[in-house]
Amino acid sequence: MNKYAIILAAGKGTRMKSDLPKVLHPVCGTPMLQHIINKLKKIDIDKIVVVIGHKAEKIRETIKDDVIFVEQTEQNGTAHAVLQAVPHLAEKEGTTLVITGDTPLIEEATLDSLLQEHIHSNSKGTVLTSIQNNPTGYGRIIREFNSLSNKHEDNKLGNVVGIVEEKDADVNQKKIIEVNTGIFAFDNQSLLEGLPKIENKNVQNEYYLTDIVSVFIEEGKEFGGYLLQDPNEAMGINSRVQLSEAETIMRKKINQKHMDNGVTIIDPSNTYIESEVMIGNDTIIYPGTVIKGNTIIGSGVTIHSNSEIQNATIGNYSIIRQSVIHDSVVGQYVQIGPFAHIRPKTSIKNKAKVGNFVELKGTTFGEGSKANHLSYIGDSKVGDGVNIGCGTITVNYDGKNKFKTIIEDGSFIGCNANLMAPVIIGKNSIVAAGSTVTKDVPEDALTISRTKQENKEGYATKIKNRR
């Protein structure tokens, strides 16, 4: 059976007080809307239609997936939004899932279970419901046998016969704690037939998708309800506070997943790992660590406190101490930090050492090479077994262009050396401390470039006496 999905993502999100469309606000590094698309793809949805409205172009620019965008130019309610997707689903047989774009915590297993429950029932529509001890703000589920507080004698609630929005609910209906999550499964043709029959007879004068329940009931069609076990999954995000709450819930799940896979996280509540990060077993992560983007961390890695890693690959058994690594590749058995800065387009080979207050940018740093402290190596190619002395600088920028420095295998660069790019330091050569190198250095050569030292005895006393 074919499966389709309609994501409702046209709302303004007024309470977010943001220039960014609500559905593009990230939760653990990924936009809310992207979370939902990713999960729909995992359950093999054949076609995804996204209904957009507020700042539609921004959403189109951000979401690069193979989805169909349709615009709701007027905000006339959820049924009106779904109606915009009809041209792309007309005459198609199958099941259509309708989901709001601000529910990033929903799990693909839940969506798949909802679909299976619907497909194997006699219902033409099924709503995903949850229990909320404080149901204020939610639409209430009206069952055949009233509500969860009034079960039928066979302990079944019966089919759904209505969904009443908070603003339209009476006193008794507001006591119901089973609520609408805004997620539905429909027989596609029944959905398309029912949408035009929905009226806007409510306080908001809007066309509510929830009113399709009454349409179905009047036509003798059953409408089911599938109760969600974890109400947090259906949490809708409408404010910055709720965004923060969703971050906390998702971060806990992410950390739990990694720990279940053999990662030691010393303090999960003080460790931030985004949703797309991959981590190998026996890695140890200390408090205050931030790991973002499409980062891949191998096995047996140790990441000490207050390190930040983004869109990087870290090889097995490497050690990171209080350092920042962005858009770079780090090999195996590498030691970085403390307080190193690995900037984009850097590749550090196996067993290399990059120490405190060393900055690498756009550089290949060879196997077993060392820069233990206080150096800047930019736009460079450093060979294997190279030693970079304290205070070494690759002078790569003339105010307009960047130039490349090449340091070949086995070279030794003394402290406080300035390498004026473009320049090549030959294999197994030595650059004396304090040198400013402006010309290529031959292989196996010693280069000294500094003024001759002159000692003037007794001058120190004369200078002091002048003060």
Short mmCIF file of C-alpha atoms in Angstrom, two decimals:
data_model
loop_
_atom_site.label_atom_id
_atom_site.label_comp_id
_atom_site.label_asym_id
_atom_site.label_seq_id
_atom_site.Cartn_x
_atom_site.Cartn_y
_atom_site.Cartn_z
CA MET A 1 0.00 0.00 0.00
CA ASN A 2 1.25 3.46 -0.89
CA LYS A 3 1.95 5.87 1.95
CA TYR A 4 1.94 9.65 1.71
CA ALA A 5 2.57 12.45 4.19
CA ILE A 6 1.47 16.06 4.51
CA ILE A 7 3.52 18.27 6.85
CA LEU A 8 1.82 21.45 8.04
CA ALA A 9 4.54 24.11 8.21
CA ALA A 10 2.82 27.36 7.21
CA GLY A 11 2.35 28.99 10.63
CA LYS A 12 4.01 32.23 11.71
CA GLY A 13 5.09 31.05 15.16
CA THR A 14 4.28 34.44 16.69
CA ARG A 15 5.25 33.41 20.22
CA MET A 16 8.78 32.54 19.09
CA LYS A 17 9.35 36.28 18.48
CA SER A 18 11.80 35.46 15.71
CA ASP A 19 12.64 36.40 12.12
CA LEU A 20 13.26 32.70 11.50
CA PRO A 21 10.21 30.56 10.56
CA LYS A 22 9.20 28.46 13.54
CA VAL A 23 9.76 25.12 11.82
CA LEU A 24 13.38 26.07 11.00
CA HIS A 25 14.38 26.58 14.63
CA PRO A 26 16.91 23.84 15.41
CA VAL A 27 16.50 21.19 18.07
CA CYS A 28 19.85 19.58 18.85
CA GLY A 29 21.32 21.10 15.71
CA THR A 30 18.65 20.11 13.18
CA PRO A 31 15.64 22.22 12.13
CA MET A 32 12.32 20.94 13.48
CA LEU A 33 10.98 20.39 9.98
CA GLN A 34 14.09 18.47 8.95
CA HIS A 35 13.69 16.14 11.95
CA ILE A 36 10.20 15.22 10.75
CA ILE A 37 11.25 14.73 7.12
CA ASN A 38 14.12 12.48 8.24
CA LYS A 39 11.75 10.30 10.26
CA LEU A 40 9.19 10.05 7.49
CA LYS A 41 11.90 8.85 5.12
CA LYS A 42 12.87 6.11 7.56
CA ILE A 43 9.36 4.64 7.36
CA ASP A 44 9.37 4.64 3.54
CA ILE A 45 6.82 7.35 2.81
CA ASP A 46 6.33 7.45 -0.96
CA LYS A 47 5.57 11.16 -1.27
CA ILE A 48 6.02 14.04 1.20
CA VAL A 49 4.11 17.29 0.68
CA VAL A 50 5.11 20.26 2.86
CA VAL A 51 2.57 23.06 3.24
CA ILE A 52 4.41 26.36 3.75
CA GLY A 53 3.31 29.97 4.09
CA HIS A 54 5.17 32.34 6.38
CA LYS A 55 8.63 33.04 4.89
CA ALA A 56 8.12 30.23 2.40
CA GLU A 57 11.29 31.02 0.44
CA LYS A 58 13.47 30.67 3.51
CA ILE A 59 12.05 27.21 4.09
CA ARG A 60 12.62 26.24 0.46
CA GLU A 61 16.24 27.42 0.70
CA THR A 62 16.90 25.47 3.88
CA ILE A 63 15.23 22.14 3.15
CA LYS A 64 17.05 20.41 0.30
CA ASP A 65 15.24 17.07 0.43
CA ASP A 66 13.15 15.61 -2.37
CA VAL A 67 9.81 16.91 -1.09
CA ILE A 68 6.95 18.83 -2.69
CA PHE A 69 6.30 22.34 -1.39
CA VAL A 70 2.85 23.93 -1.65
CA GLU A 71 1.93 27.36 -0.31
CA GLN A 72 -0.97 28.35 1.93
CA THR A 73 -1.18 32.05 1.18
CA GLU A 74 -3.97 32.70 3.71
CA GLN A 75 -3.92 31.26 7.21
CA ASN A 76 -7.44 29.80 7.30
CA GLY A 77 -6.86 26.79 9.53
CA THR A 78 -5.42 23.29 9.40
CA ALA A 79 -8.06 21.82 7.07
CA HIS A 80 -7.46 24.66 4.62
CA ALA A 81 -3.72 23.92 4.84
CA VAL A 82 -4.24 20.24 4.04
CA LEU A 83 -6.49 21.24 1.14
CA GLN A 84 -3.48 22.89 -0.55
CA ALA A 85 -1.86 19.45 -0.91
CA VAL A 86 -4.86 17.87 -2.64
CA PRO A 87 -3.61 18.38 -6.24
CA HIS A 88 -0.59 16.20 -5.48
CA LEU A 89 -2.61 13.37 -3.91
CA ALA A 90 -5.75 13.37 -6.04
CA GLU A 91 -6.84 9.98 -7.42
CA LYS A 92 -4.15 8.19 -5.42
CA GLU A 93 -5.02 5.13 -3.34
CA GLY A 94 -3.29 4.52 -0.04
CA THR A 95 -2.80 6.04 3.39
CA THR A 96 -1.95 9.67 4.09
CA LEU A 97 -0.24 10.83 7.26
CA VAL A 98 -0.86 14.41 8.37
CA ILE A 99 1.63 15.86 10.85
CA THR A 100 2.47 19.33 12.13
CA GLY A 101 5.93 20.72 11.46
CA ASP A 102 6.61 21.65 15.08
CA THR A 103 6.70 18.15 16.63
CA PRO A 104 10.36 17.12 16.23
CA LEU A 105 10.30 14.69 19.17
CA ILE A 106 7.98 12.24 17.46
CA GLU A 107 9.71 8.91 16.81
CA GLU A 108 9.59 7.07 13.50
CA ALA A 109 8.47 3.93 15.37
CA THR A 110 5.43 5.81 16.64
CA LEU A 111 4.53 7.08 13.18
CA ASP A 112 4.92 3.60 11.75
CA SER A 113 2.75 2.11 14.52
CA LEU A 114 0.06 4.71 13.86
CA LEU A 115 0.08 3.82 10.16
CA GLN A 116 -0.10 0.09 10.86
CA GLU A 117 -2.90 0.56 13.41
CA HIS A 118 -4.85 2.56 10.86
CA ILE A 119 -4.20 0.25 7.90
CA HIS A 120 -5.32 -2.85 9.80
CA SER A 121 -8.47 -1.26 11.23
CA ASN A 122 -11.87 -0.46 9.75
CA SER A 123 -11.34 3.25 10.35
CA LYS A 124 -11.11 5.77 7.53
CA GLY A 125 -9.21 8.09 9.84
CA THR A 126 -7.09 7.59 12.97
CA VAL A 127 -5.81 10.29 15.30
CA LEU A 128 -2.71 9.93 17.45
CA THR A 129 -3.69 10.88 21.01
CA SER A 130 -1.83 11.39 24.26
CA ILE A 131 -2.61 11.79 27.94
CA GLN A 132 -1.89 15.21 29.40
CA ASN A 133 -2.44 15.75 33.11
CA ASN A 134 -2.67 19.44 32.29
CA PRO A 135 -4.52 19.45 28.96
CA THR A 136 -4.93 23.22 28.75
CA GLY A 137 -4.44 24.43 25.20
CA TYR A 138 -5.03 21.05 23.58
CA GLY A 139 -8.01 19.81 21.60
CA ARG A 140 -9.95 17.19 23.61
CA ILE A 141 -10.73 13.72 22.28
CA ILE A 142 -14.39 12.74 22.51
CA ARG A 143 -14.84 8.96 22.49
CA GLU A 144 -17.90 6.75 22.13
CA PHE A 145 -17.76 6.11 25.86
CA ASN A 146 -16.94 9.71 26.75
CA SER A 147 -13.32 9.91 27.91
CA LEU A 148 -10.51 8.10 29.69
CA SER A 149 -12.16 8.89 33.00
CA ASN A 150 -15.32 7.03 31.94
CA LYS A 151 -14.34 3.73 30.30
CA HIS A 152 -16.82 1.22 28.92
CA GLU A 153 -17.32 -1.90 31.00
CA ASP A 154 -15.16 -3.94 28.60
CA ASN A 155 -12.34 -1.46 29.36
CA LYS A 156 -12.36 -0.08 25.83
CA LEU A 157 -12.82 3.56 25.00
CA GLY A 158 -14.44 3.02 21.64
CA ASN A 159 -13.94 5.02 18.48
CA VAL A 160 -13.37 8.75 18.35
CA VAL A 161 -16.58 10.66 17.68
CA GLY A 162 -15.24 14.20 17.95
CA ILE A 163 -12.30 16.50 18.67
CA VAL A 164 -13.11 19.76 20.42
CA GLU A 165 -10.64 22.64 20.37
CA GLU A 166 -9.83 24.32 23.69
CA LYS A 167 -11.58 27.56 22.74
CA ASP A 168 -14.75 25.70 21.78
CA ALA A 169 -14.85 23.19 24.67
CA ASP A 170 -17.46 23.35 27.44
CA VAL A 171 -16.70 22.86 31.13
CA ASN A 172 -17.08 19.07 31.08
CA GLN A 173 -15.09 18.64 27.89
CA LYS A 174 -12.20 20.61 29.38
CA LYS A 175 -11.91 17.91 32.07
CA ILE A 176 -10.93 15.31 29.46
CA ILE A 177 -7.22 14.49 29.62
CA GLU A 178 -6.92 12.58 26.34
CA VAL A 179 -5.86 15.15 23.76
CA ASN A 180 -5.21 15.57 20.07
CA THR A 181 -1.53 15.53 19.06
CA GLY A 182 -2.25 16.98 15.62
CA ILE A 183 -1.04 13.81 13.90
CA PHE A 184 -3.49 11.76 11.79
CA ALA A 185 -3.60 8.82 9.42
CA PHE A 186 -6.30 8.80 6.73
CA ASP A 187 -7.55 6.68 3.91
CA ASN A 188 -6.43 9.07 1.20
CA GLN A 189 -9.63 9.13 -0.84
CA SER A 190 -11.79 9.55 2.28
CA LEU A 191 -9.62 12.50 3.31
CA LEU A 192 -9.96 14.17 -0.09
CA GLU A 193 -13.72 13.63 -0.11
CA GLY A 194 -14.17 14.94 3.42
CA LEU A 195 -12.06 18.11 3.30
CA PRO A 196 -14.50 20.23 1.22
CA LYS A 197 -17.30 19.39 3.66
CA ILE A 198 -15.60 21.01 6.67
CA GLU A 199 -17.16 24.30 7.78
CA ASN A 200 -15.70 27.22 9.75
CA LYS A 201 -18.41 27.42 12.42
CA ASN A 202 -16.14 28.08 15.40
CA VAL A 203 -14.76 30.93 17.48
CA GLN A 204 -11.78 31.41 15.15
CA ASN A 205 -13.81 31.19 11.93
CA GLU A 206 -11.21 28.75 10.65
CA TYR A 207 -11.42 25.40 8.92
CA TYR A 208 -10.24 22.85 11.50
CA LEU A 209 -8.93 19.50 10.29
CA THR A 210 -10.30 18.04 13.53
CA ASP A 211 -13.84 18.69 12.25
CA ILE A 212 -13.33 15.96 9.68
CA VAL A 213 -14.16 13.53 12.48
CA SER A 214 -17.75 14.79 12.53
CA VAL A 215 -17.89 14.64 8.73
CA PHE A 216 -16.80 11.00 8.77
CA ILE A 217 -19.21 10.06 11.57
CA GLU A 218 -22.15 11.62 9.74
CA GLU A 219 -21.26 9.53 6.69
CA GLY A 220 -21.07 6.34 8.76
CA LYS A 221 -17.27 6.08 8.60
CA GLU A 222 -15.35 4.99 11.68
CA PHE A 223 -12.64 7.20 13.18
CA GLY A 224 -10.06 5.55 15.43
CA GLY A 225 -7.72 6.78 18.11
CA TYR A 226 -4.20 5.47 18.76
CA LEU A 227 -2.88 6.34 22.21
CA LEU A 228 0.73 7.50 22.38
CA GLN A 229 2.70 5.97 25.24
CA ASP A 230 5.15 8.84 25.73
CA PRO A 231 3.31 12.19 25.61
CA ASN A 232 6.60 14.06 25.22
CA GLU A 233 6.85 12.76 21.66
CA ALA A 234 3.88 14.84 20.57
CA MET A 235 5.07 18.03 22.23
CA GLY A 236 4.39 20.98 19.95
CA ILE A 237 6.88 23.84 20.07
CA ASN A 238 5.35 27.30 20.10
CA SER A 239 7.73 29.30 22.31
CA ARG A 240 11.38 29.58 23.27
CA VAL A 241 10.61 27.89 26.58
CA GLN A 242 9.11 24.89 24.80
CA LEU A 243 12.07 24.89 22.41
CA SER A 244 14.40 24.60 25.39
CA GLU A 245 12.28 21.82 26.89
CA ALA A 246 12.41 19.91 23.61
CA GLU A 247 16.20 20.34 23.48
CA THR A 248 16.48 18.84 26.96
CA ILE A 249 14.29 15.86 26.09
CA MET A 250 16.05 15.16 22.79
CA ARG A 251 19.53 15.63 24.26
CA LYS A 252 18.71 13.07 26.94
CA LYS A 253 17.59 10.58 24.28
CA ILE A 254 20.69 11.20 22.17
CA ASN A 255 23.04 10.71 25.10
CA GLN A 256 21.12 7.61 26.20
CA LYS A 257 21.51 6.13 22.71
CA HIS A 258 25.27 6.67 22.72
CA MET A 259 25.66 5.25 26.22
CA ASP A 260 23.62 2.19 25.21
CA ASN A 261 26.09 1.78 22.32
CA GLY A 262 29.10 1.69 24.65
CA VAL A 263 30.08 5.35 25.02
CA THR A 264 30.94 6.66 28.49
CA ILE A 265 29.45 10.10 29.13
CA ILE A 266 30.62 11.22 32.56
CA ASP A 267 27.84 13.79 33.07
CA PRO A 268 25.04 13.47 30.47
CA SER A 269 23.20 16.52 31.78
CA ASN A 270 26.27 18.66 31.05
CA THR A 271 27.17 17.19 27.66
CA TYR A 272 25.71 18.49 24.38
CA ILE A 273 25.69 16.12 21.42
CA GLU A 274 23.67 16.95 18.31
CA SER A 275 21.39 14.50 16.55
CA GLU A 276 23.57 13.58 13.55
CA VAL A 277 26.76 12.81 15.53
CA MET A 278 28.21 9.27 15.39
CA ILE A 279 30.44 7.93 18.19
CA GLY A 280 32.30 4.62 18.49
CA ASN A 281 32.33 2.41 21.56
CA ASP A 282 34.71 2.89 24.50
CA THR A 283 34.96 6.60 23.85
CA ILE A 284 34.94 8.70 27.03
CA ILE A 285 33.36 12.16 27.05
CA TYR A 286 33.92 14.52 29.96
CA PRO A 287 31.51 17.26 31.16
CA GLY A 288 31.16 20.49 29.21
CA THR A 289 31.84 18.88 25.84
CA VAL A 290 29.93 20.13 22.78
CA ILE A 291 29.80 17.90 19.67
CA LYS A 292 27.90 19.28 16.68
CA GLY A 293 26.98 18.74 13.06
CA ASN A 294 28.02 15.67 11.08
CA THR A 295 30.84 14.72 13.41
CA ILE A 296 32.15 11.15 13.43
CA ILE A 297 34.17 10.03 16.45
CA GLY A 298 35.94 6.68 16.45
CA SER A 299 36.37 4.11 19.20
CA GLY A 300 38.47 4.59 22.32
CA VAL A 301 38.66 8.37 21.95
CA THR A 302 38.95 10.55 25.06
CA ILE A 303 37.43 14.02 24.91
CA HIS A 304 38.19 16.13 27.95
CA SER A 305 36.06 18.90 29.40
CA ASN A 306 35.14 22.06 27.50
CA SER A 307 36.07 20.81 24.05
CA GLU A 308 34.01 21.80 20.99
CA ILE A 309 33.95 19.59 17.91
CA GLN A 310 31.89 20.40 14.81
CA ASN A 311 31.67 18.61 11.45
CA ALA A 312 34.90 16.77 12.18
CA THR A 313 36.17 13.21 12.04
CA ILE A 314 38.23 11.97 15.00
CA GLY A 315 40.16 8.71 14.59
CA ASN A 316 40.35 5.86 17.08
CA TYR A 317 42.20 6.32 20.37
CA SER A 318 42.89 10.00 19.93
CA ILE A 319 42.85 12.38 22.91
CA ILE A 320 41.32 15.86 22.81
CA ARG A 321 41.95 18.27 25.69
CA GLN A 322 40.01 21.57 26.00
CA SER A 323 40.23 22.32 22.29
CA VAL A 324 38.12 23.53 19.35
CA ILE A 325 38.00 21.45 16.15
CA HIS A 326 35.89 22.50 13.15
CA ASP A 327 35.46 20.89 9.71
CA SER A 328 38.65 18.87 9.95
CA VAL A 329 39.91 15.29 9.97
CA VAL A 330 41.97 13.92 12.86
CA GLY A 331 43.70 10.54 12.53
CA GLN A 332 44.26 7.76 15.04
CA TYR A 333 46.33 8.08 18.23
CA VAL A 334 46.51 11.85 17.83
CA GLN A 335 46.92 14.15 20.83
CA ILE A 336 45.36 17.62 20.66
CA GLY A 337 45.45 20.36 23.27
CA PRO A 338 44.99 21.71 25.75
CA PHE A 339 43.65 24.91 24.14
CA ALA A 340 44.44 24.09 20.52
CA HIS A 341 42.35 25.50 17.67
CA ILE A 342 41.93 23.26 14.63
CA ARG A 343 40.28 25.36 11.94
CA PRO A 344 38.50 24.17 8.76
CA LYS A 345 40.16 22.10 6.03
CA THR A 346 42.83 20.69 8.31
CA SER A 347 43.95 17.07 8.23
CA ILE A 348 46.04 15.72 11.10
CA LYS A 349 47.64 12.35 10.43
CA ASN A 350 48.10 9.43 12.83
CA LYS A 351 50.17 9.82 16.00
CA ALA A 352 50.67 13.55 15.55
CA LYS A 353 50.71 15.97 18.49
CA VAL A 354 49.20 19.45 18.46
CA GLY A 355 49.74 21.10 21.82
CA ASN A 356 48.61 24.08 23.84
CA PHE A 357 47.85 27.34 22.02
CA VAL A 358 48.62 25.90 18.60
CA GLU A 359 46.40 26.91 15.69
CA LEU A 360 46.18 24.93 12.46
CA LYS A 361 44.19 26.19 9.46
CA GLY A 362 43.87 24.62 6.01
CA THR A 363 46.85 22.43 6.80
CA THR A 364 47.90 18.82 6.32
CA PHE A 365 49.91 17.84 9.40
CA GLY A 366 51.96 14.69 8.88
CA GLU A 367 52.13 11.41 10.76
CA GLY A 368 54.09 11.63 13.99
CA SER A 369 54.73 15.35 13.56
CA LYS A 370 54.67 17.66 16.59
CA ALA A 371 53.76 21.25 17.29
CA ASN A 372 53.65 21.23 21.04
CA HIS A 373 53.03 24.88 21.86
CA LEU A 374 52.37 28.46 20.78
CA SER A 375 52.44 28.19 16.99
CA TYR A 376 50.37 29.16 13.95
CA ILE A 377 50.51 26.83 10.96
CA GLY A 378 48.20 28.00 8.16
CA ASP A 379 47.77 26.95 4.52
CA SER A 380 50.60 24.49 4.93
CA LYS A 381 51.65 20.96 4.12
CA VAL A 382 53.70 19.48 6.93
CA GLY A 383 55.34 16.12 6.25
CA ASP A 384 55.86 13.15 8.55
CA GLY A 385 58.10 13.29 11.61
CA VAL A 386 58.42 17.08 11.61
CA ASN A 387 59.10 19.03 14.80
CA ILE A 388 57.66 22.55 15.00
CA GLY A 389 59.33 24.62 17.72
CA CYS A 390 57.53 26.96 20.09
CA GLY A 391 56.52 30.27 18.53
CA THR A 392 56.80 29.15 14.90
CA ILE A 393 54.65 31.13 12.48
CA THR A 394 53.86 30.44 8.85
CA VAL A 395 53.54 33.95 7.41
CA ASN A 396 50.91 33.11 4.81
CA TYR A 397 49.07 36.39 4.11
CA ASP A 398 50.33 39.56 2.42
CA GLY A 399 47.12 41.51 2.98
CA LYS A 400 45.57 40.29 -0.25
CA ASN A 401 46.53 36.70 -1.03
CA LYS A 402 47.22 33.52 0.94
CA PHE A 403 50.39 31.55 0.19
CA LYS A 404 51.44 27.98 0.94
CA THR A 405 54.24 26.67 3.13
CA ILE A 406 55.65 23.17 2.58
CA ILE A 407 57.70 21.52 5.31
CA GLU A 408 59.01 18.17 4.14
CA ASP A 409 59.52 14.96 6.13
CA GLY A 410 61.89 14.92 9.07
CA SER A 411 62.51 18.66 9.23
CA PHE A 412 63.19 20.45 12.50
CA ILE A 413 61.94 24.01 12.95
CA GLY A 414 63.53 25.87 15.86
CA CYS A 415 61.68 28.21 18.20
CA ASN A 416 60.46 31.64 17.05
CA ALA A 417 60.94 30.90 13.36
CA ASN A 418 59.02 32.88 10.73
CA LEU A 419 58.41 30.97 7.51
CA MET A 420 57.58 33.54 4.82
CA ALA A 421 55.26 31.83 2.34
CA PRO A 422 55.47 30.73 -0.36
CA VAL A 423 58.41 28.69 0.85
CA ILE A 424 59.59 25.06 0.89
CA ILE A 425 61.60 23.59 3.76
CA GLY A 426 63.45 20.58 2.35
CA LYS A 427 63.48 17.08 3.78
CA ASN A 428 65.49 16.52 6.98
CA SER A 429 66.57 20.16 7.12
CA ILE A 430 66.94 22.35 10.21
CA VAL A 431 65.75 25.92 10.65
CA ALA A 432 67.65 27.59 13.47
CA ALA A 433 65.74 29.28 16.27
CA GLY A 434 64.84 32.90 15.64
CA SER A 435 65.24 32.65 11.87
CA THR A 436 63.08 34.43 9.32
CA VAL A 437 63.09 32.19 6.25
CA THR A 438 62.34 33.96 2.95
CA LYS A 439 63.86 31.47 0.48
CA ASP A 440 63.47 27.73 -0.07
CA VAL A 441 65.68 25.55 2.14
CA PRO A 442 67.49 22.63 0.44
CA GLU A 443 67.20 19.07 1.71
CA ASP A 444 69.43 18.24 4.69
CA ALA A 445 70.48 21.89 5.13
CA LEU A 446 70.85 24.09 8.21
CA THR A 447 69.33 27.53 7.75
CA ILE A 448 70.23 30.46 9.99
CA SER A 449 68.74 33.85 9.31
CA ARG A 450 69.30 36.31 12.14
CA THR A 451 71.60 39.19 13.06
CA LYS A 452 74.93 38.50 14.69
CA GLN A 453 74.85 38.78 18.48
CA GLU A 454 77.04 41.49 19.98
CA ASN A 455 77.79 41.75 23.73
CA LYS A 456 78.81 45.18 25.09
CA GLU A 457 80.23 44.64 28.54
CA GLY A 458 79.36 47.19 31.22
CA TYR A 459 76.60 48.83 29.17
CA ALA A 460 73.82 47.60 31.46
CA THR A 461 75.16 49.67 34.37
CA LYS A 462 75.55 52.79 32.18
CA ILE A 463 71.94 52.51 30.97
CA LYS A 464 70.62 52.08 34.49
CA ASN A 465 72.55 55.15 35.68
CA ARG A 466 70.91 57.31 32.98
CA ARG A 467 67.43 56.75 34.43
#
